PDB file of C-alpha atoms in Angstrom:
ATOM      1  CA  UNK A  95     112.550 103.729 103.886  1.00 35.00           C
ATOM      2  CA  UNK A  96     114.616 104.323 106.627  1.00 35.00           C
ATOM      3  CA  UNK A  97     118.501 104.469 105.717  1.00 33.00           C
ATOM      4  CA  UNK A  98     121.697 105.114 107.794  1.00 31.00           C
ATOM      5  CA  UNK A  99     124.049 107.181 106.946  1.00 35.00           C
ATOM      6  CA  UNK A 100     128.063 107.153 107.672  1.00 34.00           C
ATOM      7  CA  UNK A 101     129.728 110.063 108.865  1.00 35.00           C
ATOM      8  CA  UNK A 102     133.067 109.985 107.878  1.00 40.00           C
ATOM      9  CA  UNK A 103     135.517 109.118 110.605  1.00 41.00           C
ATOM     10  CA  UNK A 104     133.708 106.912 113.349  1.00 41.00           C
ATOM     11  CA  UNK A 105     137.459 106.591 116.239  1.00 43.00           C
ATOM     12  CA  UNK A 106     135.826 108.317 119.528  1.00 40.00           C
ATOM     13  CA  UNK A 107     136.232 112.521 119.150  1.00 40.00           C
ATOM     14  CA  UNK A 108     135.048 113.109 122.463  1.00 35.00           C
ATOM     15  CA  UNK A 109     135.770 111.538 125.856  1.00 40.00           C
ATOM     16  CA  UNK A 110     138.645 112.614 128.498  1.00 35.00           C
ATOM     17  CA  UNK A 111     141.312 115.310 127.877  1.00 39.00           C
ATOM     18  CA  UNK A 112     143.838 113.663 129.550  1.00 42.00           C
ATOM     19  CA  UNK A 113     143.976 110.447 131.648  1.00 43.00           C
ATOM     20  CA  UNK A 114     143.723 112.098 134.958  1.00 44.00           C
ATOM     21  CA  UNK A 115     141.267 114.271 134.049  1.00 48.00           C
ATOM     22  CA  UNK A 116     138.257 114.532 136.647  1.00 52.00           C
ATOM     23  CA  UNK A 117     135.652 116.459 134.517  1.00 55.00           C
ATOM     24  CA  UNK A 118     133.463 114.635 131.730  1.00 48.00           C
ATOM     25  CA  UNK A 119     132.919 116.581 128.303  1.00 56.00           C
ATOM     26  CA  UNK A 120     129.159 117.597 128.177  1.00 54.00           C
ATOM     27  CA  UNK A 121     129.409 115.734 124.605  1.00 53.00           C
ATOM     28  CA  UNK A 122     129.779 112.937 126.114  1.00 50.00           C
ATOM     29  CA  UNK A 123     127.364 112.918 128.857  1.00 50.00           C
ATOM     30  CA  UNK A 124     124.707 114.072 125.800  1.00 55.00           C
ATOM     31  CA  UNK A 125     125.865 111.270 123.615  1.00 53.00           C
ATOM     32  CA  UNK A 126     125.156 108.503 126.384  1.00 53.00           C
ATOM     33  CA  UNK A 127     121.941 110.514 126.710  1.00 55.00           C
ATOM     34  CA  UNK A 128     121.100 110.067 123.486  1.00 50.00           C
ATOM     35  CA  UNK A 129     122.066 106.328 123.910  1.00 46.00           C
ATOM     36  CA  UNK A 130     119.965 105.202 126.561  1.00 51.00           C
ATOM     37  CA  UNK A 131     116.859 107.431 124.678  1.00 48.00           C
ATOM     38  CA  UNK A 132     117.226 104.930 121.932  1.00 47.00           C
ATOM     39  CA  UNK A 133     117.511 102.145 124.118  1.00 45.00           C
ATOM     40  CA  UNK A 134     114.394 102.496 125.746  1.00 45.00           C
ATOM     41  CA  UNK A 135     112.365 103.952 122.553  1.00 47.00           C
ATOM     42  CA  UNK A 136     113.728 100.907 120.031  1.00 42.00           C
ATOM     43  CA  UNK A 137     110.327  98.784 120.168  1.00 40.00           C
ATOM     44  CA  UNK A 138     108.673 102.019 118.624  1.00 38.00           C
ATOM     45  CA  UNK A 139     111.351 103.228 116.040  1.00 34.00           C
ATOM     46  CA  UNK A 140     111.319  99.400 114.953  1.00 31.00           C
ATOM     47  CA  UNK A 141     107.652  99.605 114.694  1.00 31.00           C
ATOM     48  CA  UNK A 142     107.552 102.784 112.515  1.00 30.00           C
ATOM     49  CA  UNK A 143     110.877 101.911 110.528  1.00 27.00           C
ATOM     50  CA  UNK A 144     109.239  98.060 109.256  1.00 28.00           C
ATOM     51  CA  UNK A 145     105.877  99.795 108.234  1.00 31.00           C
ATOM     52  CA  UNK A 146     105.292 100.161 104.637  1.00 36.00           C
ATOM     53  CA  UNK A 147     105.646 103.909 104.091  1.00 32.00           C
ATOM     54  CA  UNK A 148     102.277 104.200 102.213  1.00 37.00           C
ATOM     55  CA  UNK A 149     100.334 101.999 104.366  1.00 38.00           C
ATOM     56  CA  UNK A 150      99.643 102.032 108.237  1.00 39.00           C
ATOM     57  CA  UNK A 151      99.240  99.199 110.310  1.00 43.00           C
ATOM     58  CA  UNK A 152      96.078  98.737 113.560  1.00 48.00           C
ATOM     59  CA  UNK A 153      95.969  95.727 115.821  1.00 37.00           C
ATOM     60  CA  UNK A 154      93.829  95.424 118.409  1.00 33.00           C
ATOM     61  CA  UNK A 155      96.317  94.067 120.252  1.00 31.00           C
ATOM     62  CA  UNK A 156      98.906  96.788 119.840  1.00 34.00           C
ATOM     63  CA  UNK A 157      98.909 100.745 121.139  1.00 36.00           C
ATOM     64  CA  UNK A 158      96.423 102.248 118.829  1.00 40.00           C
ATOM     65  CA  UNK A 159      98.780 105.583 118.882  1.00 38.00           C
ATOM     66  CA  UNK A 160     100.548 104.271 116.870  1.00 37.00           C
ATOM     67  CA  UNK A 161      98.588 104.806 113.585  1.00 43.00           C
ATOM     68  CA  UNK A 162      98.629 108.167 112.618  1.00 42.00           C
ATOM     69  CA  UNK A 163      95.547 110.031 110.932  1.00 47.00           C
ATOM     70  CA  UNK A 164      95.243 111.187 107.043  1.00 47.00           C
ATOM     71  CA  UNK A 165      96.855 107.701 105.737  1.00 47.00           C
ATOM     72  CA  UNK A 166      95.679 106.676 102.510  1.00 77.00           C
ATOM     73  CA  UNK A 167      95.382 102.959 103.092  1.00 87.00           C
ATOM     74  CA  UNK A 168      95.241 101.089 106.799  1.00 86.00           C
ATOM     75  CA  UNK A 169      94.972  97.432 107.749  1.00 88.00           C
ATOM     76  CA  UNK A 170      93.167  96.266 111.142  1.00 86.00           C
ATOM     77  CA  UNK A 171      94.144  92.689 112.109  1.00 86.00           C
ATOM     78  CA  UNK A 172      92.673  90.454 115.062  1.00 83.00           C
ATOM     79  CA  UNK A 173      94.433  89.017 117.886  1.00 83.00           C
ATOM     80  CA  UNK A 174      95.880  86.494 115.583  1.00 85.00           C
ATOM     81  CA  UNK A 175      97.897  88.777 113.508  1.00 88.00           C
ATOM     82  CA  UNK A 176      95.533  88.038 110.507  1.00 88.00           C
ATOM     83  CA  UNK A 177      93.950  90.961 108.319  1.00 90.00           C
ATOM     84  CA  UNK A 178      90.090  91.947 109.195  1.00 90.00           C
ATOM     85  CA  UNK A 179      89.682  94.638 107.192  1.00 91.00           C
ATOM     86  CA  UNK A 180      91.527  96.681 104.364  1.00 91.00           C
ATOM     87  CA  UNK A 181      91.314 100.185 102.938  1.00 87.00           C
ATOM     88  CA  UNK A 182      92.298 102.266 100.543  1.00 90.00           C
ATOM     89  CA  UNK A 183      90.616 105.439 100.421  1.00 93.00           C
ATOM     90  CA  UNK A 184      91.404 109.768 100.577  1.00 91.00           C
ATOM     91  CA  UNK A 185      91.190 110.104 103.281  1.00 90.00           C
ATOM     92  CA  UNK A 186      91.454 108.616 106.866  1.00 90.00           C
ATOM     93  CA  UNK A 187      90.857 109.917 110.223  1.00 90.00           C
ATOM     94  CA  UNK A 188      90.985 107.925 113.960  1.00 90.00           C
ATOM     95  CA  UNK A 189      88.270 109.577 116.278  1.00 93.00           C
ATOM     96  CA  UNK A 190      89.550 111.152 119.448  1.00 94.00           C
ATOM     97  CA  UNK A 191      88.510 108.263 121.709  1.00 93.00           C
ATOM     98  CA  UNK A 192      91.029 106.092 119.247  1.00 90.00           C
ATOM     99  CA  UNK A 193      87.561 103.748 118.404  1.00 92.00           C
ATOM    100  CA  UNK A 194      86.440 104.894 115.266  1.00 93.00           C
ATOM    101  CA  UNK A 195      88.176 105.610 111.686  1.00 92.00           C
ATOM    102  CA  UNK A 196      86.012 107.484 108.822  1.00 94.00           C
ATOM    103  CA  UNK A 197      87.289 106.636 105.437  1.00 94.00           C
ATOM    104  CA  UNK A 198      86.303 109.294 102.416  1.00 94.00           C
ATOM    105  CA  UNK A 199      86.099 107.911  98.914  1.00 94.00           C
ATOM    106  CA  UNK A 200      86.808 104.484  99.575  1.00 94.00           C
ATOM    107  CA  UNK A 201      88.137 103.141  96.409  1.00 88.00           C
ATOM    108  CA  UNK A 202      87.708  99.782  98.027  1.00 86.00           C
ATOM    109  CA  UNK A 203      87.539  98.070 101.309  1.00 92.00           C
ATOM    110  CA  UNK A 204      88.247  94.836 101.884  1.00 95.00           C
ATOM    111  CA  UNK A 205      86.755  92.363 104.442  1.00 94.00           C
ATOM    112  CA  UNK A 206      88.938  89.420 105.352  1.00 94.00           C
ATOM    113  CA  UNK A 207      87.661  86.160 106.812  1.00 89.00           C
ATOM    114  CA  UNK A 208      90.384  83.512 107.745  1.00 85.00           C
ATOM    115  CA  UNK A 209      92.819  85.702 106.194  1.00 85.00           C
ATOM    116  CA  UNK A 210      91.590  85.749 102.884  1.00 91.00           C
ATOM    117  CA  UNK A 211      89.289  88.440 101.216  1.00 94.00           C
ATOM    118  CA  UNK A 212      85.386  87.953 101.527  1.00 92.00           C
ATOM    119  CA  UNK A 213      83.372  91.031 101.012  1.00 94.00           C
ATOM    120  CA  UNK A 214      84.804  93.896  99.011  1.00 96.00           C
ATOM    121  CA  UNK A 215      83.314  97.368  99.487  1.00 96.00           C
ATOM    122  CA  UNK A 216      83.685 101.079  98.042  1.00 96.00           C
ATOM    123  CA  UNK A 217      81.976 103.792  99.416  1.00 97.00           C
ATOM    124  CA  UNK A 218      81.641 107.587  99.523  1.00 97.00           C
ATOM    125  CA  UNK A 219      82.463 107.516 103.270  1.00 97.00           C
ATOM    126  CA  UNK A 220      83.132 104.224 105.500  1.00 96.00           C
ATOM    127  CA  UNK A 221      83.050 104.164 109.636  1.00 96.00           C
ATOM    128  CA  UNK A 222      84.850 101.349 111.434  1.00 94.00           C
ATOM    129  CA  UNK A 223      84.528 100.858 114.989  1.00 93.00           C
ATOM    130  CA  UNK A 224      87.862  99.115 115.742  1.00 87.00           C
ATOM    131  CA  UNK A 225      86.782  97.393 118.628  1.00 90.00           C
ATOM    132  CA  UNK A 226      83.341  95.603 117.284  1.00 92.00           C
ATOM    133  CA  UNK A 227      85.014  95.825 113.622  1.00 91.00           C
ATOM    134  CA  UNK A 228      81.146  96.979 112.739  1.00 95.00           C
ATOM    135  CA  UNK A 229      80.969  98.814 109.295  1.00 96.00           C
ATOM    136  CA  UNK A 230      78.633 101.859 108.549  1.00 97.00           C
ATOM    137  CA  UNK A 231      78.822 102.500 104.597  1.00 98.00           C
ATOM    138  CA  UNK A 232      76.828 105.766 102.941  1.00 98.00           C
ATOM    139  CA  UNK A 233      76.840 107.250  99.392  1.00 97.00           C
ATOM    140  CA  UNK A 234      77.129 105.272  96.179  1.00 97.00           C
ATOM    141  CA  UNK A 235      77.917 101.947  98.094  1.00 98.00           C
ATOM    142  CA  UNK A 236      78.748  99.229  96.254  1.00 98.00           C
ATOM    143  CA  UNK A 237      79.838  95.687  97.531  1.00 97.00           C
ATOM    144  CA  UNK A 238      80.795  92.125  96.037  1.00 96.00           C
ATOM    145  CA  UNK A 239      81.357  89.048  97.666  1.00 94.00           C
ATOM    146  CA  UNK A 240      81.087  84.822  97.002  1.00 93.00           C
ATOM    147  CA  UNK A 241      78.221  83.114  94.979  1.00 93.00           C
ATOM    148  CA  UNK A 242      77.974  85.827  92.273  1.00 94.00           C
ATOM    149  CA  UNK A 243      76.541  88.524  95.529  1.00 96.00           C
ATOM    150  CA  UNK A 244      76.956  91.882  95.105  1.00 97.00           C
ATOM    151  CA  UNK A 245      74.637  95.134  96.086  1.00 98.00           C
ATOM    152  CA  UNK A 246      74.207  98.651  94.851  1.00 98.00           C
ATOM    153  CA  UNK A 247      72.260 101.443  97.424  1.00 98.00           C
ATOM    154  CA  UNK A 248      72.941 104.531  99.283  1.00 98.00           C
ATOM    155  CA  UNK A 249      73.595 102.986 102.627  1.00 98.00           C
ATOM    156  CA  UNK A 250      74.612  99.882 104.058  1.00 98.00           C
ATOM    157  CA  UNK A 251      75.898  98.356 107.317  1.00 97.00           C
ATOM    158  CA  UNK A 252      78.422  95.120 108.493  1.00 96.00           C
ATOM    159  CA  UNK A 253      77.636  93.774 111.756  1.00 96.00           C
ATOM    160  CA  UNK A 254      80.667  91.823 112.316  1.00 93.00           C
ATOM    161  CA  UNK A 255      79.846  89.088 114.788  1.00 93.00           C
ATOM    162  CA  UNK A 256      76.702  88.619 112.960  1.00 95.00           C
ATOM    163  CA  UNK A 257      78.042  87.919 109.736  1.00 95.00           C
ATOM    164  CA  UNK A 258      75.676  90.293 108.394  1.00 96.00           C
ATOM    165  CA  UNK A 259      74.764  93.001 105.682  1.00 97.00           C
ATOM    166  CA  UNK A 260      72.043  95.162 106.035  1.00 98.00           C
ATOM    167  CA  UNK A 261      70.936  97.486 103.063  1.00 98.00           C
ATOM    168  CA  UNK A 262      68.145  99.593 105.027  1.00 97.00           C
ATOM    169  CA  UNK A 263      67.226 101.985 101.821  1.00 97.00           C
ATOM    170  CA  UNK A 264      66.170 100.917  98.013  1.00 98.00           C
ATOM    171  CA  UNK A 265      69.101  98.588  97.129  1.00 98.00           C
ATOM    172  CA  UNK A 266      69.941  96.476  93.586  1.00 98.00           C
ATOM    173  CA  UNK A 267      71.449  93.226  94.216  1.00 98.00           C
ATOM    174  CA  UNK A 268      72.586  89.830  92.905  1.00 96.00           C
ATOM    175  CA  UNK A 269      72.701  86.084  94.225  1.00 94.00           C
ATOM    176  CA  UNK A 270      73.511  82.955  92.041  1.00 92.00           C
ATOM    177  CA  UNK A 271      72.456  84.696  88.735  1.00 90.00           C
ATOM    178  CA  UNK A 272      69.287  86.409  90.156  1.00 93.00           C
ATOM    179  CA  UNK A 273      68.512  90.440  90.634  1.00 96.00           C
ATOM    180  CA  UNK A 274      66.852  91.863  93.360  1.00 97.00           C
ATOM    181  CA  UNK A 275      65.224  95.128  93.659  1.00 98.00           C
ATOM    182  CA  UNK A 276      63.554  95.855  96.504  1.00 97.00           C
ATOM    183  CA  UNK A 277      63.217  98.599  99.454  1.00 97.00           C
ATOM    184  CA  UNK A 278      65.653  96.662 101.852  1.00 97.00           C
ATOM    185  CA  UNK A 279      67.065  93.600 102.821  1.00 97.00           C
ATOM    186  CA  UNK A 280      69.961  92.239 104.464  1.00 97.00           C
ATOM    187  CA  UNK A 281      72.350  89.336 103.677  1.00 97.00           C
ATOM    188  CA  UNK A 282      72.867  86.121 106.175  1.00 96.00           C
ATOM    189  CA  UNK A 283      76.467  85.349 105.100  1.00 92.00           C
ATOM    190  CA  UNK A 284      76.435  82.407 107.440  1.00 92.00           C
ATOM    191  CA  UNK A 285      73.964  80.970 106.294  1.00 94.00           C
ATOM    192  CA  UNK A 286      74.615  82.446 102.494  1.00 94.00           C
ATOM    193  CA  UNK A 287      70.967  83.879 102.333  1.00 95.00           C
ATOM    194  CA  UNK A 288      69.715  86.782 101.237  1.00 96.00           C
ATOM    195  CA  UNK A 289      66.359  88.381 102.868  1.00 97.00           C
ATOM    196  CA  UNK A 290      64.224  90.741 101.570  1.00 96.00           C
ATOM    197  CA  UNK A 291      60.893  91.509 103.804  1.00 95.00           C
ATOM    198  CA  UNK A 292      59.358  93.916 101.815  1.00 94.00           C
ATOM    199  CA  UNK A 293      58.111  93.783  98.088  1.00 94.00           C
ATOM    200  CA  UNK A 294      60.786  92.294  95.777  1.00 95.00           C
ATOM    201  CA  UNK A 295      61.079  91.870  92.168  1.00 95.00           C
ATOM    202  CA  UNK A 296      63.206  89.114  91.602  1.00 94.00           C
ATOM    203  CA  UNK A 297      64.275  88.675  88.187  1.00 93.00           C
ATOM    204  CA  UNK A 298      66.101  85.639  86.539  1.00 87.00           C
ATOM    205  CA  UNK A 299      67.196  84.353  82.851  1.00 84.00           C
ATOM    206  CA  UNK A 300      63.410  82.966  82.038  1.00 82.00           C
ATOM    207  CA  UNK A 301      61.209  84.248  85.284  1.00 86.00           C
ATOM    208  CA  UNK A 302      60.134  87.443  87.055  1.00 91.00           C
ATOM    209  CA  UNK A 303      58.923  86.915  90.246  1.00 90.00           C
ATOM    210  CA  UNK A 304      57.365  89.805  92.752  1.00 92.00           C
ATOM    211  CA  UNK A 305      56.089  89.158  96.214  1.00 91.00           C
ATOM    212  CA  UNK A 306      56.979  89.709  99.305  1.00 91.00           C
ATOM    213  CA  UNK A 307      59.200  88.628 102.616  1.00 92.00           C
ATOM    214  CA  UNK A 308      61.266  86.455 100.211  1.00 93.00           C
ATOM    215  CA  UNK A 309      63.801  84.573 101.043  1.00 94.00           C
ATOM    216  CA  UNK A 310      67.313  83.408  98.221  1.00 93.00           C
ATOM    217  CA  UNK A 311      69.474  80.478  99.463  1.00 93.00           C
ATOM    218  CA  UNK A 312      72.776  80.387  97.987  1.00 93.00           C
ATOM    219  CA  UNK A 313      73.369  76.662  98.883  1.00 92.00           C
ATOM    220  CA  UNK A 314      70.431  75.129  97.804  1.00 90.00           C
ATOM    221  CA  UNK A 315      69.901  77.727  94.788  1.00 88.00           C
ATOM    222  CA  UNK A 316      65.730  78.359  95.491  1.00 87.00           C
ATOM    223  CA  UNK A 317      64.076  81.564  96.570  1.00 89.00           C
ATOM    224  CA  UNK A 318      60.879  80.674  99.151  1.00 90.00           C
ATOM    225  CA  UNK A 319      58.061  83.307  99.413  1.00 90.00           C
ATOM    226  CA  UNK A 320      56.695  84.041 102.679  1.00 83.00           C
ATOM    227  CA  UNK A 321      53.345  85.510 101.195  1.00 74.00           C
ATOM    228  CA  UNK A 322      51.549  85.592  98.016  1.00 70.00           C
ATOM    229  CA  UNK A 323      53.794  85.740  95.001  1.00 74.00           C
ATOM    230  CA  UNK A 324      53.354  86.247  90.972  1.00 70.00           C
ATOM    231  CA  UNK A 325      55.584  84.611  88.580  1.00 72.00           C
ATOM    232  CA  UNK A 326      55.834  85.638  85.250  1.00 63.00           C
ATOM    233  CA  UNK A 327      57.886  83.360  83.101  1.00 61.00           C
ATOM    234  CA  UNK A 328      59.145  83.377  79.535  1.00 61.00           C
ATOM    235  CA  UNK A 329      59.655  80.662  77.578  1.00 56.00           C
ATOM    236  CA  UNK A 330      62.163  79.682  75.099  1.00 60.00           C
ATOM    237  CA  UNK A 331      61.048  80.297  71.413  1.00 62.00           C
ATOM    238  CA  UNK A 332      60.303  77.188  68.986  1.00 58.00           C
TER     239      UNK A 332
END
């Protein structure tokens, strides 16, 4: 937190000699110096004196060298002011070009939408392209979002203007009180579906149910099958 000090007696000590005197004291002339610096750098010191010391801030809309490299938790906001994304991790570093950061053991990353948290994330390593605000996610990812979703694989991906998770590798996940296991799929959050186009075992309290190109809505609660599908159910005892 920035502070100011006081330095004892603050009358002028520098200045003219005498009233007549034609030649300015190089104090002075350093002093207004100084001045006029701080007149023209004030939008930045303001900048890095209101940021919370722990945390650093990223617009899009603001000079990007601003935010410093090796922060332990950033925020990127839209043009709006509102927060898009949230991390804590290690680690973070802003690629030379300014358009990337790469986040090492994310303890969690957040993904906003209207402000509020959506989607939260932790990863081994996270990349964020500022610009797109597209996610790459690899090693031990793990994410959780609305209608009881959440997923568990090595690799994942956000495509931010589709609205979409992709889980290319062998992936564990959850919708409304069904598991999925299955080789990849990706999740609609527009439309709150989950897709997986491969074989699937889906599992719920009283059914098992493998097939393939299967589609969970969240809305409407029902998982359709695209192709042939076996359903083993158990029923409730006597």
């Amino acid at each position: 937190m920035a502070s100011i000090q006081k330095y004892g007696d603050t009358r002028p000590q520098f200045g003219f000699k005498r009233r007549h005197q034609g030649r300015v004291s190089p104090y002075f002339l350093g002093a207004a110096g100084f001045v006029a610096l701080a007149i023209i750098c004030w939008p930045r010191w303001v900048r890095w004196l209101t940021q919370d010391s722990d945390a650093m801030t990223a617009s899009l809309t603001n000079d990007p060298s601003l935010v410093g490299e090796g922060a332990q938790n950033i925020i990127m906001r839209d043009e709006k002011g509102q927060k898009t994304w949230e991390f804590s991790a290690k680690s973070i570093s802003l690629s030379p070009d300014r358009q990337f950061y790469t986040a090492t053991d994310v303890n969690h990353a957040i993904l906003f939408r209207a402000g509020r948290p959506y989607l939260k994330l932790s990863a081994r390593q996270v990349r964020l392209n500022q610009i797109t605000q597209d996610l790459a996610a690899i090693g031990t990812v793990s994410a959780t979002g609305p209608d009881g979703f959440s997923v568990r694989t090595e690799q994942a991906s956000w495509q931010h203007q589709a609205e979409r998770l992709d889980c290319p590798i062998k992936v564990h996940a959850t919708l409304r009180g069904f598991t999925f296991d299955t080789p990849t799929l990706f999740y609609d959050m527009k439309k709150s579906q989950l897709h997986c186009p491969k074989q699937v075992e889906i599992q719920s309290a009283r059914a098992t149910m493998r097939g393939s190109n299967a589609v969970a809505d969240a809305k409407t609660r029902q998982v359709a099958f695209q192709q042939g599908v076996q359903i083993d159910i158990t029923l409730p005892p006597r």
